[in-house]
CSV table of C-alpha atoms and ligand atoms in Angstrom, one decimal:
chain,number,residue,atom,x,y,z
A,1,UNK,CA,21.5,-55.1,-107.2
A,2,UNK,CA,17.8,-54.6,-107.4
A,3,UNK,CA,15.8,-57.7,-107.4
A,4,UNK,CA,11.8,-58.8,-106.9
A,5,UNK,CA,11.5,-62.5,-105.3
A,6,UNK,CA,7.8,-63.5,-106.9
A,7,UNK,CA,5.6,-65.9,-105.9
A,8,UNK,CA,2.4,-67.4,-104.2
A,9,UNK,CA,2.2,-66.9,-100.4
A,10,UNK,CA,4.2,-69.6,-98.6
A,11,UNK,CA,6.8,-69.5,-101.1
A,12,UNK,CA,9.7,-68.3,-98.9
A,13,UNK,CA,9.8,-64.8,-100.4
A,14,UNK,CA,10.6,-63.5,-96.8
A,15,UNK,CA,13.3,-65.9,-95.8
A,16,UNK,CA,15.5,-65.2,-99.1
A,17,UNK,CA,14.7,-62.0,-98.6
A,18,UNK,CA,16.5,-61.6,-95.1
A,19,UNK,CA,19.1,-63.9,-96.2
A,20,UNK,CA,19.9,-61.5,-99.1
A,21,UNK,CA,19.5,-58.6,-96.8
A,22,UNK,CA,22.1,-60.4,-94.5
A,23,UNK,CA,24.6,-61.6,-97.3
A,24,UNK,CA,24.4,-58.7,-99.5
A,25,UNK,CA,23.4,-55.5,-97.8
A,26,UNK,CA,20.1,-55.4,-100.4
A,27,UNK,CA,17.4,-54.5,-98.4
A,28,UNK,CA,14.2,-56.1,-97.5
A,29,UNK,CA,10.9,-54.3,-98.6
A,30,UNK,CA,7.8,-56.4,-98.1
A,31,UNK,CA,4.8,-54.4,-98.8
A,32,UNK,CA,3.2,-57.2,-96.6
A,33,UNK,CA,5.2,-55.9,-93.5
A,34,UNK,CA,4.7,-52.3,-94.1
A,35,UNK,CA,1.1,-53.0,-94.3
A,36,UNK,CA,1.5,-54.9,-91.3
A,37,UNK,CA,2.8,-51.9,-89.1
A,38,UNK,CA,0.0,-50.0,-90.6
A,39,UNK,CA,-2.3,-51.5,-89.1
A,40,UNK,CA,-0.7,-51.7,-85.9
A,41,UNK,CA,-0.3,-48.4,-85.8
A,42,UNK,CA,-4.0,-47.7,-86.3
A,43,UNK,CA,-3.3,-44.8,-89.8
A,44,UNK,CA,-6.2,-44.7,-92.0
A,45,UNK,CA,-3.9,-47.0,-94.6
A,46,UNK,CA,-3.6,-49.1,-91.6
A,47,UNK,CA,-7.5,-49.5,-91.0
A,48,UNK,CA,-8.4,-50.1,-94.9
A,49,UNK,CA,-5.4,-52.5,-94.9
A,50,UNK,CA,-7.0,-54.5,-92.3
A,51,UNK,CA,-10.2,-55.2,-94.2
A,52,UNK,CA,-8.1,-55.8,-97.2
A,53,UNK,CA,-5.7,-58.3,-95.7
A,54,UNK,CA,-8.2,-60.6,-93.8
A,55,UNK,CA,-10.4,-61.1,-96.6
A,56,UNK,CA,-6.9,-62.2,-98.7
A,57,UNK,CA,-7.9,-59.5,-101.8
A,58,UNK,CA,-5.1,-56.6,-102.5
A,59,UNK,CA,-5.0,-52.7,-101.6
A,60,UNK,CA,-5.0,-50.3,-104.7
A,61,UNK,CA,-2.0,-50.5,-107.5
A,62,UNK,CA,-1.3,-46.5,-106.6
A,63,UNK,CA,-1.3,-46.7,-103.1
A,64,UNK,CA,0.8,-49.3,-103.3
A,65,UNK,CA,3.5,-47.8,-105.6
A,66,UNK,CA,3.4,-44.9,-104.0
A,67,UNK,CA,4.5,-46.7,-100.6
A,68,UNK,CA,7.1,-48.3,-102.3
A,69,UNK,CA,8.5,-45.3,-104.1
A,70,UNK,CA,8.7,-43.3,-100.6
A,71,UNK,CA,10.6,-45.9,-99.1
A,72,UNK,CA,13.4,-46.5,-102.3
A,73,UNK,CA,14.1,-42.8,-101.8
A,74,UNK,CA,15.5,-43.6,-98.2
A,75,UNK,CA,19.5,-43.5,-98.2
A,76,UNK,CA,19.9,-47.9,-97.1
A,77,UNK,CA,18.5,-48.5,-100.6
A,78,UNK,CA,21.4,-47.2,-102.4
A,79,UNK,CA,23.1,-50.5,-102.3
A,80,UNK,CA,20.2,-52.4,-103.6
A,81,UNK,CA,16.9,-53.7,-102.4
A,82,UNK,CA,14.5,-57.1,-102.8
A,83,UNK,CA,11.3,-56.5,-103.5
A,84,UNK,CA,8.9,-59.0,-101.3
A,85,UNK,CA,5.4,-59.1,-102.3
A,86,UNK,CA,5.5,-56.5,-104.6
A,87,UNK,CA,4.8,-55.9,-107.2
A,88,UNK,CA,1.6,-58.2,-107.7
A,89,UNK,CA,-0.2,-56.9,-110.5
A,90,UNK,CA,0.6,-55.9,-113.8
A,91,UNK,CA,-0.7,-52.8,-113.1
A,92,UNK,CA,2.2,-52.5,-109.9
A,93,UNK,CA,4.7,-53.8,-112.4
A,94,UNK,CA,4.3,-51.0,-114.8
A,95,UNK,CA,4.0,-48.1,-111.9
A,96,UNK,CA,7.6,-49.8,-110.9
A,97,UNK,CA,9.2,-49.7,-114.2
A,98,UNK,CA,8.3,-45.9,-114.6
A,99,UNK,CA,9.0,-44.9,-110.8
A,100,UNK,CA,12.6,-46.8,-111.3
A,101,UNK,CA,13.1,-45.3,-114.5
A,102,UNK,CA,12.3,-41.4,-113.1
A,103,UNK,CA,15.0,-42.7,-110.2
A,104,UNK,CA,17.9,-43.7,-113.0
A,105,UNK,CA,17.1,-47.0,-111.4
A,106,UNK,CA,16.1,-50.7,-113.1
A,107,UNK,CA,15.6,-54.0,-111.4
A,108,UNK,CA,18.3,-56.7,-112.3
A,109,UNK,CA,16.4,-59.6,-111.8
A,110,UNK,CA,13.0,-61.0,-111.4
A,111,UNK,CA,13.4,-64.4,-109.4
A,112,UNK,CA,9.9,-66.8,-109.8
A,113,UNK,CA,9.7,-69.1,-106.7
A,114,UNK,CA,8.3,-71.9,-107.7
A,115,UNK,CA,6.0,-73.9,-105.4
A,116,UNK,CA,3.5,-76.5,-105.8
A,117,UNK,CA,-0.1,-75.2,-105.0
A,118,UNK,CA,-0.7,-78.2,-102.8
A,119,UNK,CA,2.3,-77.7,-100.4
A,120,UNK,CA,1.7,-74.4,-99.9
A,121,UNK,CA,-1.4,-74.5,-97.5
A,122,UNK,CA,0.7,-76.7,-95.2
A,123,UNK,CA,3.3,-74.5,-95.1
A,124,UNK,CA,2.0,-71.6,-94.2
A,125,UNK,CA,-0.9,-73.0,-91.2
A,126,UNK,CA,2.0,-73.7,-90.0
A,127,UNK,CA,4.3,-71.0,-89.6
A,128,UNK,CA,5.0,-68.2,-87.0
A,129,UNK,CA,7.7,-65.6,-86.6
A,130,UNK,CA,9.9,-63.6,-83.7
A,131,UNK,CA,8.0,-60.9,-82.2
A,132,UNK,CA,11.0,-59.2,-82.0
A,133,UNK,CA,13.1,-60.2,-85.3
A,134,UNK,CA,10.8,-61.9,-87.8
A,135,UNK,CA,13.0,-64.6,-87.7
A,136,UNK,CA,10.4,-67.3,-89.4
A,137,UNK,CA,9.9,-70.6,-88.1
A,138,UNK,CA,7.7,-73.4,-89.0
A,139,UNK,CA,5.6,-75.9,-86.2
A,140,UNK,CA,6.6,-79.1,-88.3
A,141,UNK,CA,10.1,-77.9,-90.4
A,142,UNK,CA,11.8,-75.4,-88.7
A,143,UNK,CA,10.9,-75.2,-85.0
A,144,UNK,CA,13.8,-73.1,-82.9
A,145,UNK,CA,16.3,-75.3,-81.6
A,146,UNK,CA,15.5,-74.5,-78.6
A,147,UNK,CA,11.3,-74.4,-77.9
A,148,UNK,CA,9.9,-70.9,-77.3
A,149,UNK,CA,13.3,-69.0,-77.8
A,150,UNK,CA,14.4,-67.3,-80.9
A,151,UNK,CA,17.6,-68.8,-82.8
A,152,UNK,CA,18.5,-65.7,-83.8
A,153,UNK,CA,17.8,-63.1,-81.4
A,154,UNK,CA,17.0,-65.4,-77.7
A,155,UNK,CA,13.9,-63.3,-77.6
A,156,UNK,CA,10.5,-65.5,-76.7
A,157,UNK,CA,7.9,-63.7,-78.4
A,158,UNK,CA,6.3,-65.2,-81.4
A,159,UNK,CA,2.8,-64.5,-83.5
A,160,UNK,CA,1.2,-65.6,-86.2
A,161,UNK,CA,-0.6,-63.8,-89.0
A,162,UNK,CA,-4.3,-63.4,-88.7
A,163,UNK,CA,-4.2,-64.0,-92.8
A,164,UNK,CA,-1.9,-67.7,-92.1
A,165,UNK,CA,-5.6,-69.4,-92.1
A,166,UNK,CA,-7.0,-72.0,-94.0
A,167,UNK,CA,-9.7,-69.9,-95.7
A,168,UNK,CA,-7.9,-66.9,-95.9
A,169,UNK,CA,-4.9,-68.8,-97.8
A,170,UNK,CA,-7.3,-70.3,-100.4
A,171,UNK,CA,-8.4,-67.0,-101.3
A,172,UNK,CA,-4.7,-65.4,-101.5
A,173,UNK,CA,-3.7,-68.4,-104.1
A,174,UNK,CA,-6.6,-67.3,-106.4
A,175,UNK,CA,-5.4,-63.5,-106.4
A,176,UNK,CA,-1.8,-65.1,-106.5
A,177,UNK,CA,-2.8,-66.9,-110.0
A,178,UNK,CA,-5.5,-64.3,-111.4
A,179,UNK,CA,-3.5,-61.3,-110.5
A,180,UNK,CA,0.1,-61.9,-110.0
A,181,UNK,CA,1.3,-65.3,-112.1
A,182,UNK,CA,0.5,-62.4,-115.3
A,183,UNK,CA,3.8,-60.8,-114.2
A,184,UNK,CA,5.5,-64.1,-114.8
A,185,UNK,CA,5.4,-63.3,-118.5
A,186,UNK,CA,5.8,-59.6,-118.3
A,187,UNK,CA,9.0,-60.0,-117.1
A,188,UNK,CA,10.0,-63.3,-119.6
A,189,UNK,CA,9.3,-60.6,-122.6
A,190,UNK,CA,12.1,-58.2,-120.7
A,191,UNK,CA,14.6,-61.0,-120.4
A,192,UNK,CA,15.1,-60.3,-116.4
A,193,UNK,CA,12.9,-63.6,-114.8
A,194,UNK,CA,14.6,-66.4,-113.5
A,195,UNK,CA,13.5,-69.5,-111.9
A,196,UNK,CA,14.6,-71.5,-108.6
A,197,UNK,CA,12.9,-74.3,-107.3
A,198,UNK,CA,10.6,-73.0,-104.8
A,199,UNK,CA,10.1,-76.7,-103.1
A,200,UNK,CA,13.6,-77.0,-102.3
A,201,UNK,CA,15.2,-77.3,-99.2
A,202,UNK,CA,16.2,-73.4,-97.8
A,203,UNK,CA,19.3,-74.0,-98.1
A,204,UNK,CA,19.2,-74.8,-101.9
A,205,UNK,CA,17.1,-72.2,-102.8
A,206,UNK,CA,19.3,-69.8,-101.3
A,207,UNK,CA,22.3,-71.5,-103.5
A,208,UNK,CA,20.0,-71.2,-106.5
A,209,UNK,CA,19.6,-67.2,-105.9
A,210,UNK,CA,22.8,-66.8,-105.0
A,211,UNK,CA,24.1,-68.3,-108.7
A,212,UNK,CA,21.5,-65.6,-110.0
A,213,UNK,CA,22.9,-62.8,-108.3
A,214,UNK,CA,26.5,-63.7,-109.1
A,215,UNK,CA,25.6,-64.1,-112.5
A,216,UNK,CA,24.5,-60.8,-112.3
A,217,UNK,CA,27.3,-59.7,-110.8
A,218,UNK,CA,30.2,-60.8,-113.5
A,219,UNK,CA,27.8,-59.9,-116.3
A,220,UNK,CA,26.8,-63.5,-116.9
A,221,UNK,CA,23.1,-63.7,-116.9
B,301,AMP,P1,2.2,-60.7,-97.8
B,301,AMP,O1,2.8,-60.5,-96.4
B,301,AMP,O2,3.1,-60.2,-98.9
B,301,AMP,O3,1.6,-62.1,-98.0
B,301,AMP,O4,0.9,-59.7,-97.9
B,301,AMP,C1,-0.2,-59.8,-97.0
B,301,AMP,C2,-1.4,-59.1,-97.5
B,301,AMP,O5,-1.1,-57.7,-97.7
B,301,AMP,C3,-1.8,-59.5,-98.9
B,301,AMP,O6,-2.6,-60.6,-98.9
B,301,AMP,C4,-2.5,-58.2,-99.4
B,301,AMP,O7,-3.8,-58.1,-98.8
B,301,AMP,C5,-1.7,-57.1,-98.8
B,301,AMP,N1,-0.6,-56.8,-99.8
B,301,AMP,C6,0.8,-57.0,-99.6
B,301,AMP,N2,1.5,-56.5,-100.7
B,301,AMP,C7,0.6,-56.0,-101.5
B,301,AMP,C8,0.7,-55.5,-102.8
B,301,AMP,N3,1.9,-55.3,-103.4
B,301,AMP,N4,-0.4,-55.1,-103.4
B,301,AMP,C9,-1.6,-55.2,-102.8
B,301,AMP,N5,-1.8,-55.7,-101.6
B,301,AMP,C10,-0.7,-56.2,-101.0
């Protein structure tokens, strides 16, 4: 199954997408993370990228499609994938549609996380992830059980993004609503959006997915 998680930064795109990548083999591509090791690496992507991402606006539709289409090709994908953080224009969308459609691919499902504008700023000051896993974790609602190791992996290395900033998150709402809430009705018109409550606990919002997928899976959407 071939599904985009969309929403507003802070929405939990990347948890349900490792969850699903977990549960159902479908693999995680965030554009966000490969733009991340881009930059770490230092490539000439990497150093536009860095501009781009600090100042919260978005790289170019092409480049963009073009790094997602290069990875689809690679052999995990044939079992599905979740598209995290792309695409987020309506521009993106329509280079996605024709790139899948060249593949004899289609996405099943387009799943809106919704999230109350308000909340979000909270949440993401607040968050930080495993050097070594990207296990997330959150300083007020999901700090590791244990403080300074990783749940997951034991490993103690944790960062935060240099975009997870007050300022910089404002700015990454605005794009959010100008740029990517358009998609929202894009995908209404082809009868693939779904909804889950965004504000819910993890837990339920995996649940929520998880009924979408199924449905998807007996033919019951
Ligand atoms: P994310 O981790 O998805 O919040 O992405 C972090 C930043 O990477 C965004 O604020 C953008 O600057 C950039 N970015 C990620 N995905 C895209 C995309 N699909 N199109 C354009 N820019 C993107």
């Amino acid at each position: 199954m071939n599904v985009v998680l969309l929403g507003p930064p802070g929405a939990g795109k990347g948890t349900q997408a490792r969850r699903l990548e977990d549960g159902h083999g479908m693999v995680q591509l965030s554009t966000g993370d490969m733009l991340r090791a881009a930059v770490a690496s230092g490539s000439a992507i990497g150093r536009q990228a860095k501009d781009v991402m600090e100042a919260g606006q978005l790289m170019p539709d092409a480049l963009m499609v073009e790094m997602i289409g290069a990875r689809i090709e690679e052999p995990d994908c044939v079992h599905g994938f979740t598209l995290d953080g792309f695409p987020r224009t309506v521009g993106q969308a329509e280079g996605l549609d024709r790139m899948l459609e060249q593949r004899g691919k289609k996405l099943d499902f387009v799943i809106e996380m919704a999230v109350d504008d308000a909340a979000l700023i909270e949440r993401i000051a607040g968050r930080f992830e495993c050097c070594s896993c990207g296990t997330g974790y959150h300083d007020t609602f999901k700090r590791p059980a244990t403080k300074g190791v990783c749940d997951n992996c034991g490993d103690t290395n944790f960062r935060r993004r240099a975009d997870d900033n007050a300022a910089a998150v404002e700015r990454r709402l605005t794009v959010f609503h100008n740029q990517t809430a358009p998609l929202l009705p894009y995908y209404q018109e082809r009868g693939i959006l779904r909804t889950v409550d965004g504000m819910a606990e993890i837990d339920e919002v995996s649940r929520q997915i998880e009924a979408i997928i199924e449905s998807g899976a007996t033919g019951k959407a």
